[in-house]
mmCIF file of N, CA and C in Angstrom:
data_model
loop_
_atom_site.group_PDB
_atom_site.id
_atom_site.type_symbol
_atom_site.label_atom_id
_atom_site.label_comp_id
_atom_site.label_asym_id
_atom_site.label_seq_id
_atom_site.Cartn_x
_atom_site.Cartn_y
_atom_site.Cartn_z
ATOM 1 N N GLN A 1 269.454 -146.289 -6.138
ATOM 2 C CA GLN A 1 270.134 -145.237 -5.423
ATOM 3 C C GLN A 1 269.100 -144.262 -4.842
ATOM 4 N N VAL A 2 269.156 -144.059 -3.549
ATOM 5 C CA VAL A 2 268.221 -143.151 -2.895
ATOM 6 C C VAL A 2 268.549 -141.714 -3.300
ATOM 7 N N GLN A 3 267.520 -140.984 -3.645
ATOM 8 C CA GLN A 3 267.680 -139.578 -3.997
ATOM 9 C C GLN A 3 266.836 -138.723 -3.073
ATOM 10 N N VAL A 4 267.417 -137.626 -2.666
ATOM 11 C CA VAL A 4 266.753 -136.688 -1.761
ATOM 12 C C VAL A 4 266.864 -135.302 -2.369
ATOM 13 N N GLU A 5 265.755 -134.647 -2.587
ATOM 14 C CA GLU A 5 265.786 -133.346 -3.247
ATOM 15 C C GLU A 5 264.848 -132.372 -2.554
ATOM 16 N N GLU A 6 265.408 -131.288 -2.041
ATOM 17 C CA GLU A 6 264.623 -130.251 -1.383
ATOM 18 C C GLU A 6 264.182 -129.185 -2.378
ATOM 19 N N SER A 7 263.092 -128.524 -2.041
ATOM 20 C CA SER A 7 262.616 -127.380 -2.812
ATOM 21 C C SER A 7 261.788 -126.489 -1.887
ATOM 22 N N GLY A 8 261.508 -125.281 -2.372
ATOM 23 C CA GLY A 8 260.635 -124.391 -1.622
ATOM 24 C C GLY A 8 261.324 -123.265 -0.888
ATOM 25 N N GLY A 9 262.649 -123.239 -0.933
ATOM 26 C CA GLY A 9 263.348 -122.148 -0.279
ATOM 27 C C GLY A 9 263.134 -120.832 -1.018
ATOM 28 N N GLY A 10 263.529 -119.754 -0.393
ATOM 29 C CA GLY A 10 263.387 -118.442 -1.006
ATOM 30 C C GLY A 10 263.586 -117.350 0.010
ATOM 31 N N SER A 11 263.200 -116.146 -0.378
ATOM 32 C CA SER A 11 263.336 -114.984 0.493
ATOM 33 C C SER A 11 261.977 -114.555 1.003
ATOM 34 N N VAL A 12 261.911 -114.183 2.261
ATOM 35 C CA VAL A 12 260.652 -113.787 2.868
ATOM 36 C C VAL A 12 260.944 -112.763 3.969
ATOM 37 N N GLN A 13 259.990 -111.931 4.240
ATOM 38 C CA GLN A 13 260.149 -110.973 5.327
ATOM 39 C C GLN A 13 259.834 -111.630 6.670
ATOM 40 N N GLY A 14 260.392 -111.078 7.705
ATOM 41 C CA GLY A 14 260.116 -111.581 9.032
ATOM 42 C C GLY A 14 258.623 -111.641 9.317
ATOM 43 N N GLY A 15 258.195 -112.721 9.954
ATOM 44 C CA GLY A 15 256.786 -112.924 10.218
ATOM 45 C C GLY A 15 256.073 -113.711 9.130
ATOM 46 N N GLY A 16 256.728 -113.880 8.018
ATOM 47 C CA GLY A 16 256.135 -114.598 6.902
ATOM 48 C C GLY A 16 256.264 -116.110 7.030
ATOM 49 N N SER A 17 255.826 -116.794 5.976
ATOM 50 C CA SER A 17 255.814 -118.263 5.982
ATOM 51 C C SER A 17 256.417 -118.818 4.702
ATOM 52 N N LEU A 18 256.965 -120.012 4.813
ATOM 53 C CA LEU A 18 257.423 -120.787 3.668
ATOM 54 C C LEU A 18 257.140 -122.255 3.949
ATOM 55 N N ARG A 19 256.957 -123.032 2.896
ATOM 56 C CA ARG A 19 256.841 -124.470 3.058
ATOM 57 C C ARG A 19 257.914 -125.150 2.219
ATOM 58 N N LEU A 20 258.760 -125.874 2.870
ATOM 59 C CA LEU A 20 259.780 -126.644 2.183
ATOM 60 C C LEU A 20 259.253 -128.041 1.886
ATOM 61 N N SER A 21 259.684 -128.573 0.750
ATOM 62 C CA SER A 21 259.324 -129.938 0.373
ATOM 63 C C SER A 21 260.589 -130.739 0.133
ATOM 64 N N CYS A 22 260.496 -132.023 0.397
ATOM 65 C CA CYS A 22 261.626 -132.918 0.169
ATOM 66 C C CYS A 22 261.102 -134.165 -0.527
ATOM 67 N N SER A 23 261.530 -134.350 -1.763
ATOM 68 C CA SER A 23 261.123 -135.509 -2.539
ATOM 69 C C SER A 23 262.117 -136.644 -2.309
ATOM 70 N N LEU A 24 261.608 -137.796 -1.931
ATOM 71 C CA LEU A 24 262.444 -138.952 -1.611
ATOM 72 C C LEU A 24 262.126 -140.077 -2.582
ATOM 73 N N SER A 25 263.156 -140.661 -3.205
ATOM 74 C CA SER A 25 262.925 -141.714 -4.175
ATOM 75 C C SER A 25 264.112 -142.669 -4.210
ATOM 76 N N GLY A 26 263.923 -143.787 -4.932
ATOM 77 C CA GLY A 26 265.021 -144.724 -5.125
ATOM 78 C C GLY A 26 265.134 -145.801 -4.067
ATOM 79 N N PHE A 27 264.142 -145.922 -3.215
ATOM 80 C CA PHE A 27 264.205 -146.961 -2.184
ATOM 81 C C PHE A 27 263.955 -148.324 -2.820
ATOM 82 N N ASN A 28 264.655 -149.330 -2.365
ATOM 83 C CA ASN A 28 264.529 -150.649 -2.973
ATOM 84 C C ASN A 28 263.584 -151.547 -2.190
ATOM 85 N N TYR A 29 262.628 -150.933 -1.510
ATOM 86 C CA TYR A 29 261.626 -151.712 -0.807
ATOM 87 C C TYR A 29 260.315 -150.944 -0.873
ATOM 88 N N ASP A 30 259.246 -151.633 -0.567
ATOM 89 C CA ASP A 30 257.905 -151.056 -0.641
ATOM 90 C C ASP A 30 257.699 -150.162 0.575
ATOM 91 N N ARG A 31 257.620 -148.858 0.357
ATOM 92 C CA ARG A 31 257.495 -147.923 1.473
ATOM 93 C C ARG A 31 256.113 -147.930 2.098
ATOM 94 N N THR A 32 255.166 -148.608 1.450
ATOM 95 C CA THR A 32 253.868 -148.722 2.110
ATOM 96 C C THR A 32 253.924 -149.795 3.191
ATOM 97 N N ARG A 33 254.988 -150.602 3.183
ATOM 98 C CA ARG A 33 255.129 -151.676 4.151
ATOM 99 C C ARG A 33 256.284 -151.446 5.117
ATOM 100 N N ALA A 34 257.006 -150.373 4.919
ATOM 101 C CA ALA A 34 258.135 -150.076 5.810
ATOM 102 C C ALA A 34 258.208 -148.574 5.990
ATOM 103 N N THR A 35 258.902 -148.156 7.012
ATOM 104 C CA THR A 35 258.963 -146.730 7.321
ATOM 105 C C THR A 35 260.407 -146.245 7.294
ATOM 106 N N ASN A 36 260.550 -144.959 7.133
ATOM 107 C CA ASN A 36 261.845 -144.309 7.250
ATOM 108 C C ASN A 36 261.820 -143.383 8.453
ATOM 109 N N CYS A 37 262.995 -142.990 8.890
ATOM 110 C CA CYS A 37 263.145 -141.890 9.823
ATOM 111 C C CYS A 37 263.654 -140.713 9.017
ATOM 112 N N GLU A 38 263.022 -139.576 9.145
ATOM 113 C CA GLU A 38 263.357 -138.426 8.314
ATOM 114 C C GLU A 38 263.454 -137.169 9.154
ATOM 115 N N ALA A 39 264.207 -136.208 8.648
ATOM 116 C CA ALA A 39 264.429 -135.001 9.438
ATOM 117 C C ALA A 39 264.828 -133.834 8.554
ATOM 118 N N TRP A 40 264.662 -132.658 9.097
ATOM 119 C CA TRP A 40 265.152 -131.416 8.510
ATOM 120 C C TRP A 40 266.263 -130.859 9.406
ATOM 121 N N PHE A 41 267.316 -130.426 8.744
ATOM 122 C CA PHE A 41 268.424 -129.756 9.417
ATOM 123 C C PHE A 41 268.640 -128.409 8.743
ATOM 124 N N ARG A 42 269.420 -127.545 9.369
ATOM 125 C CA ARG A 42 269.776 -126.282 8.743
ATOM 126 C C ARG A 42 271.197 -125.907 9.128
ATOM 127 N N GLN A 43 271.781 -125.092 8.271
ATOM 128 C CA GLN A 43 273.161 -124.695 8.511
ATOM 129 C C GLN A 43 273.405 -123.278 8.019
ATOM 130 N N VAL A 44 274.076 -122.522 8.849
ATOM 131 C CA VAL A 44 274.529 -121.182 8.523
ATOM 132 C C VAL A 44 276.030 -121.262 8.289
ATOM 133 N N PRO A 45 276.564 -120.553 7.295
ATOM 134 C CA PRO A 45 278.013 -120.602 7.054
ATOM 135 C C PRO A 45 278.818 -120.310 8.314
ATOM 136 N N GLY A 46 279.783 -121.170 8.582
ATOM 137 C CA GLY A 46 280.642 -120.985 9.739
ATOM 138 C C GLY A 46 280.121 -121.617 11.008
ATOM 139 N N LYS A 47 278.919 -122.206 10.919
ATOM 140 C CA LYS A 47 278.342 -122.847 12.100
ATOM 141 C C LYS A 47 278.019 -124.307 11.802
ATOM 142 N N ALA A 48 277.865 -125.073 12.862
ATOM 143 C CA ALA A 48 277.533 -126.488 12.707
ATOM 144 C C ALA A 48 276.103 -126.658 12.213
ATOM 145 N N ARG A 49 275.881 -127.750 11.492
ATOM 146 C CA ARG A 49 274.521 -128.073 11.048
ATOM 147 C C ARG A 49 273.709 -128.500 12.265
ATOM 148 N N GLU A 50 272.484 -127.991 12.350
ATOM 149 C CA GLU A 50 271.654 -128.306 13.509
ATOM 150 C C GLU A 50 270.330 -128.926 13.085
ATOM 151 N N GLY A 51 269.842 -129.823 13.937
ATOM 152 C CA GLY A 51 268.552 -130.427 13.683
ATOM 153 C C GLY A 51 267.431 -129.438 13.940
ATOM 154 N N VAL A 52 266.422 -129.476 13.081
ATOM 155 C CA VAL A 52 265.278 -128.571 13.197
ATOM 156 C C VAL A 52 264.035 -129.344 13.591
ATOM 157 N N ALA A 53 263.749 -130.426 12.862
ATOM 158 C CA ALA A 53 262.559 -131.229 13.133
ATOM 159 C C ALA A 53 262.798 -132.637 12.619
ATOM 160 N N ALA A 54 262.221 -133.620 13.310
ATOM 161 C CA ALA A 54 262.420 -135.012 12.925
ATOM 162 C C ALA A 54 261.124 -135.791 13.090
ATOM 163 N N LEU A 55 260.998 -136.829 12.253
ATOM 164 C CA LEU A 55 259.803 -137.669 12.260
ATOM 165 C C LEU A 55 260.257 -139.117 12.157
ATOM 166 N N ASP A 56 259.883 -139.954 13.151
ATOM 167 C CA ASP A 56 260.373 -141.324 13.097
ATOM 168 C C ASP A 56 259.313 -142.262 12.535
ATOM 169 N N GLY A 57 259.626 -143.541 12.492
ATOM 170 C CA GLY A 57 258.732 -144.515 11.898
ATOM 171 C C GLY A 57 257.440 -144.724 12.668
ATOM 172 N N TRP A 58 257.437 -144.362 13.931
ATOM 173 C CA TRP A 58 256.224 -144.443 14.735
ATOM 174 C C TRP A 58 255.327 -143.226 14.527
ATOM 175 N N GLY A 59 255.867 -142.223 13.848
ATOM 176 C CA GLY A 59 255.119 -140.986 13.688
ATOM 177 C C GLY A 59 255.414 -139.968 14.774
ATOM 178 N N ARG A 60 256.378 -140.278 15.619
ATOM 179 C CA ARG A 60 256.731 -139.351 16.690
ATOM 180 C C ARG A 60 257.570 -138.209 16.122
ATOM 181 N N ILE A 61 257.312 -137.020 16.623
ATOM 182 C CA ILE A 61 257.932 -135.808 16.095
ATOM 183 C C ILE A 61 258.779 -135.136 17.170
ATOM 184 N N SER A 62 259.915 -134.629 16.734
ATOM 185 C CA SER A 62 260.798 -133.846 17.602
ATOM 186 C C SER A 62 261.069 -132.506 16.944
ATOM 187 N N TYR A 63 261.167 -131.469 17.754
ATOM 188 C CA TYR A 63 261.489 -130.137 17.256
ATOM 189 C C TYR A 63 262.622 -129.541 18.088
ATOM 190 N N ALA A 64 263.432 -128.731 17.433
ATOM 191 C CA ALA A 64 264.383 -127.919 18.169
ATOM 192 C C ALA A 64 263.612 -126.859 18.951
ATOM 193 N N ASP A 65 264.134 -126.505 20.110
ATOM 194 C CA ASP A 65 263.439 -125.506 20.936
ATOM 195 C C ASP A 65 263.238 -124.192 20.187
ATOM 196 N N SER A 66 264.178 -123.854 19.322
ATOM 197 C CA SER A 66 264.141 -122.569 18.632
ATOM 198 C C SER A 66 263.011 -122.468 17.608
ATOM 199 N N VAL A 67 262.441 -123.606 17.200
ATOM 200 C CA VAL A 67 261.397 -123.559 16.176
ATOM 201 C C VAL A 67 260.065 -124.123 16.657
ATOM 202 N N ARG A 68 260.060 -124.724 17.845
ATOM 203 C CA ARG A 68 258.826 -125.349 18.339
ATOM 204 C C ARG A 68 257.711 -124.309 18.415
ATOM 205 N N GLY A 69 256.552 -124.673 17.889
ATOM 206 C CA GLY A 69 255.410 -123.765 17.870
ATOM 207 C C GLY A 69 255.331 -122.923 16.616
ATOM 208 N N ARG A 70 256.412 -122.898 15.838
ATOM 209 C CA ARG A 70 256.416 -122.115 14.592
ATOM 210 C C ARG A 70 256.577 -123.011 13.356
ATOM 211 N N PHE A 71 257.297 -124.104 13.490
ATOM 212 C CA PHE A 71 257.538 -125.015 12.365
ATOM 213 C C PHE A 71 256.739 -126.302 12.571
ATOM 214 N N THR A 72 256.325 -126.897 11.447
ATOM 215 C CA THR A 72 255.594 -128.154 11.489
ATOM 216 C C THR A 72 256.149 -129.114 10.447
ATOM 217 N N ILE A 73 256.556 -130.295 10.891
ATOM 218 C CA ILE A 73 257.028 -131.323 9.962
ATOM 219 C C ILE A 73 255.879 -132.276 9.667
ATOM 220 N N SER A 74 255.775 -132.689 8.412
ATOM 221 C CA SER A 74 254.733 -133.632 8.030
ATOM 222 C C SER A 74 255.193 -134.405 6.805
ATOM 223 N N GLN A 75 254.427 -135.413 6.429
ATOM 224 C CA GLN A 75 254.820 -136.202 5.266
ATOM 225 C C GLN A 75 253.616 -136.661 4.463
ATOM 226 N N ASP A 76 253.831 -136.818 3.178
ATOM 227 C CA ASP A 76 252.867 -137.424 2.271
ATOM 228 C C ASP A 76 253.427 -138.810 1.972
ATOM 229 N N LYS A 77 252.892 -139.824 2.640
ATOM 230 C CA LYS A 77 253.457 -141.170 2.518
ATOM 231 C C LYS A 77 253.222 -141.754 1.135
ATOM 232 N N ILE A 78 252.133 -141.384 0.510
ATOM 233 C CA ILE A 78 251.823 -141.958 -0.796
ATOM 234 C C ILE A 78 252.813 -141.488 -1.847
ATOM 235 N N ASN A 79 253.116 -140.200 -1.822
ATOM 236 C CA ASN A 79 254.010 -139.630 -2.826
ATOM 237 C C ASN A 79 255.452 -139.480 -2.326
ATOM 238 N N HIS A 80 255.710 -139.947 -1.111
ATOM 239 C CA HIS A 80 257.079 -139.936 -0.560
ATOM 240 C C HIS A 80 257.656 -138.531 -0.506
ATOM 241 N N ILE A 81 256.928 -137.608 0.085
ATOM 242 C CA ILE A 81 257.385 -136.231 0.223
ATOM 243 C C ILE A 81 257.362 -135.843 1.700
ATOM 244 N N LEU A 82 258.412 -135.216 2.139
ATOM 245 C CA LEU A 82 258.507 -134.682 3.498
ATOM 246 C C LEU A 82 258.364 -133.170 3.417
ATOM 247 N N PHE A 83 257.602 -132.584 4.329
ATOM 248 C CA PHE A 83 257.372 -131.143 4.321
ATOM 249 C C PHE A 83 257.895 -130.500 5.609
ATOM 250 N N LEU A 84 258.188 -129.224 5.488
ATOM 251 C CA LEU A 84 258.463 -128.407 6.667
ATOM 252 C C LEU A 84 257.734 -127.087 6.463
ATOM 253 N N GLN A 85 256.648 -126.911 7.185
ATOM 254 C CA GLN A 85 255.906 -125.652 7.171
ATOM 255 C C GLN A 85 256.541 -124.725 8.187
ATOM 256 N N MET A 86 256.968 -123.567 7.718
ATOM 257 C CA MET A 86 257.653 -122.614 8.577
ATOM 258 C C MET A 86 256.833 -121.340 8.656
ATOM 259 N N ASP A 87 256.323 -121.031 9.828
ATOM 260 C CA ASP A 87 255.516 -119.833 10.056
ATOM 261 C C ASP A 87 256.223 -118.896 11.020
ATOM 262 N N ASP A 88 255.784 -117.636 10.994
ATOM 263 C CA ASP A 88 256.372 -116.626 11.879
ATOM 264 C C ASP A 88 257.897 -116.656 11.798
ATOM 265 N N LEU A 89 258.387 -116.622 10.572
ATOM 266 C CA LEU A 89 259.825 -116.722 10.363
ATOM 267 C C LEU A 89 260.561 -115.520 10.946
ATOM 268 N N LYS A 90 261.762 -115.805 11.442
ATOM 269 C CA LYS A 90 262.608 -114.785 12.041
ATOM 270 C C LYS A 90 263.921 -114.687 11.273
ATOM 271 N N VAL A 91 264.593 -113.578 11.421
ATOM 272 C CA VAL A 91 265.869 -113.380 10.728
ATOM 273 C C VAL A 91 266.834 -114.515 11.058
ATOM 274 N N GLU A 92 266.795 -114.969 12.307
ATOM 275 C CA GLU A 92 267.712 -116.036 12.732
ATOM 276 C C GLU A 92 267.380 -117.403 12.138
ATOM 277 N N ASP A 93 266.268 -117.503 11.415
ATOM 278 C CA ASP A 93 265.949 -118.745 10.704
ATOM 279 C C ASP A 93 266.661 -118.825 9.353
ATOM 280 N N THR A 94 267.304 -117.743 8.962
ATOM 281 C CA THR A 94 268.037 -117.731 7.702
ATOM 282 C C THR A 94 269.117 -118.805 7.717
ATOM 283 N N ALA A 95 269.076 -119.690 6.722
ATOM 284 C CA ALA A 95 270.018 -120.811 6.665
ATOM 285 C C ALA A 95 269.745 -121.612 5.403
ATOM 286 N N THR A 96 270.645 -122.541 5.114
ATOM 287 C CA THR A 96 270.370 -123.561 4.116
ATOM 288 C C THR A 96 269.741 -124.740 4.838
ATOM 289 N N TYR A 97 268.605 -125.178 4.346
ATOM 290 C CA TYR A 97 267.859 -126.259 4.977
ATOM 291 C C TYR A 97 268.076 -127.559 4.210
ATOM 292 N N TYR A 98 268.346 -128.620 4.958
ATOM 293 C CA TYR A 98 268.625 -129.923 4.381
ATOM 294 C C TYR A 98 267.620 -130.957 4.868
ATOM 295 N N CYS A 99 267.264 -131.837 3.959
ATOM 296 C CA CYS A 99 266.410 -132.968 4.263
ATOM 297 C C CYS A 99 267.299 -134.207 4.387
ATOM 298 N N ALA A 100 266.982 -135.080 5.342
ATOM 299 C CA ALA A 100 267.775 -136.285 5.547
ATOM 300 C C ALA A 100 266.860 -137.459 5.834
ATOM 301 N N THR A 101 267.306 -138.657 5.440
ATOM 302 C CA THR A 101 266.499 -139.847 5.665
ATOM 303 C C THR A 101 267.364 -141.040 6.063
ATOM 304 N N ARG A 102 266.774 -141.915 6.838
ATOM 305 C CA ARG A 102 267.393 -143.190 7.196
ATOM 306 C C ARG A 102 266.372 -144.263 6.838
ATOM 307 N N PRO A 103 266.647 -145.025 5.776
ATOM 308 C CA PRO A 103 265.683 -146.001 5.291
ATOM 309 C C PRO A 103 265.420 -147.140 6.278
ATOM 310 N N ALA A 104 264.257 -147.728 6.123
ATOM 311 C CA ALA A 104 263.869 -148.912 6.905
ATOM 312 C C ALA A 104 264.138 -148.691 8.394
ATOM 313 N N CYS A 105 263.611 -147.617 8.902
ATOM 314 C CA CYS A 105 263.893 -147.187 10.271
ATOM 315 C C CYS A 105 262.601 -147.025 11.054
ATOM 316 N N ILE A 106 262.593 -147.472 12.286
ATOM 317 C CA ILE A 106 261.451 -147.262 13.171
ATOM 318 C C ILE A 106 261.725 -146.077 14.103
ATOM 319 N N GLN A 107 262.918 -146.038 14.671
ATOM 320 C CA GLN A 107 263.264 -144.931 15.550
ATOM 321 C C GLN A 107 264.776 -144.806 15.618
ATOM 322 N N VAL A 108 265.229 -143.628 16.011
ATOM 323 C CA VAL A 108 266.654 -143.398 16.208
ATOM 324 C C VAL A 108 266.868 -142.902 17.633
ATOM 325 N N GLY A 109 268.082 -143.059 18.101
ATOM 326 C CA GLY A 109 268.356 -142.660 19.475
ATOM 327 C C GLY A 109 268.430 -141.154 19.653
ATOM 328 N N ARG A 110 268.929 -140.478 18.620
ATOM 329 C CA ARG A 110 269.101 -139.030 18.702
ATOM 330 C C ARG A 110 268.526 -138.391 17.450
ATOM 331 N N PRO A 111 267.239 -138.064 17.437
ATOM 332 C CA PRO A 111 266.586 -137.567 16.221
ATOM 333 C C PRO A 111 267.220 -136.314 15.622
ATOM 334 N N MET A 112 267.912 -135.541 16.423
ATOM 335 C CA MET A 112 268.491 -134.291 15.940
ATOM 336 C C MET A 112 269.981 -134.409 15.630
ATOM 337 N N ALA A 113 270.481 -135.638 15.584
ATOM 338 C CA ALA A 113 271.898 -135.840 15.303
ATOM 339 C C ALA A 113 272.114 -136.225 13.850
ATOM 340 N N GLN A 114 273.050 -135.559 13.183
ATOM 341 C CA GLN A 114 273.321 -135.826 11.766
ATOM 342 C C GLN A 114 273.701 -137.286 11.531
ATOM 343 N N ALA A 115 274.428 -137.868 12.451
ATOM 344 C CA ALA A 115 274.947 -139.225 12.265
ATOM 345 C C ALA A 115 273.856 -140.282 12.170
ATOM 346 N N GLU A 116 272.646 -139.931 12.586
ATOM 347 C CA GLU A 116 271.544 -140.905 12.551
ATOM 348 C C GLU A 116 270.993 -141.103 11.150
ATOM 349 N N TYR A 117 271.338 -140.236 10.213
ATOM 350 C CA TYR A 117 270.715 -140.245 8.887
ATOM 351 C C TYR A 117 271.743 -140.557 7.818
ATOM 352 N N LYS A 118 271.313 -141.356 6.822
ATOM 353 C CA LYS A 118 272.255 -141.847 5.827
ATOM 354 C C LYS A 118 272.270 -141.031 4.541
ATOM 355 N N TYR A 119 271.105 -140.588 4.095
ATOM 356 C CA TYR A 119 271.023 -139.890 2.810
ATOM 357 C C TYR A 119 270.584 -138.446 3.018
ATOM 358 N N TRP A 120 271.217 -137.562 2.264
ATOM 359 C CA TRP A 120 270.985 -136.129 2.408
ATOM 360 C C TRP A 120 270.747 -135.472 1.057
ATOM 361 N N GLY A 121 269.958 -134.400 1.086
ATOM 362 C CA GLY A 121 269.789 -133.591 -0.093
ATOM 363 C C GLY A 121 270.869 -132.526 -0.187
ATOM 364 N N GLN A 122 270.783 -131.721 -1.234
ATOM 365 C CA GLN A 122 271.777 -130.679 -1.479
ATOM 366 C C GLN A 122 271.452 -129.385 -0.747
ATOM 367 N N GLY A 123 270.251 -129.270 -0.234
ATOM 368 C CA GLY A 123 269.872 -128.103 0.543
ATOM 369 C C GLY A 123 269.123 -127.064 -0.268
ATOM 370 N N THR A 124 268.325 -126.275 0.431
ATOM 371 C CA THR A 124 267.604 -125.165 -0.177
ATOM 372 C C THR A 124 267.734 -123.954 0.753
ATOM 373 N N LEU A 125 268.021 -122.811 0.172
ATOM 374 C CA LEU A 125 268.329 -121.619 0.965
ATOM 375 C C LEU A 125 267.070 -120.862 1.351
ATOM 376 N N VAL A 126 266.982 -120.532 2.623
ATOM 377 C CA VAL A 126 265.902 -119.702 3.154
ATOM 378 C C VAL A 126 266.523 -118.426 3.709
ATOM 379 N N THR A 127 266.028 -117.297 3.227
ATOM 380 C CA THR A 127 266.533 -116.006 3.687
ATOM 381 C C THR A 127 265.379 -115.201 4.247
ATOM 382 N N VAL A 128 265.501 -114.788 5.496
ATOM 383 C CA VAL A 128 264.463 -114.004 6.157
ATOM 384 C C VAL A 128 265.020 -112.621 6.437
ATOM 385 N N SER A 129 264.328 -111.607 5.952
ATOM 386 C CA SER A 129 264.781 -110.232 6.141
ATOM 387 C C SER A 129 263.917 -109.522 7.178
ATOM 388 N N SER A 130 264.501 -108.518 7.789
ATOM 389 C CA SER A 130 263.765 -107.784 8.827
ATOM 390 C C SER A 130 262.925 -106.674 8.227
#
């Protein structure tokens, strides 16, 4: 059973930084020989979940316009961890952040679409104050 677990959320003042981590486990194949498509999403109560950053099996990266230049997605392939480095945080970045993965994937048609990903974590809350 694939497990996805986020960590690293918390409270920070505007302009500050946080790094989110997503631990991925339970895959029934050798991840050194296959790739996943992975992404970070976020959601504010009462609003739709939106894609923030995505990384496909080719290593290609996509960012939402609202975070480009401030957020960086990366991965530790050996330890199966996905990261989201968030710098110059703004109040509007306040949300619950979710990690998502699609196993044995090279690329997806819509990297920022929820439907492209099969497994999700429970989310980690990021609060940015002014």
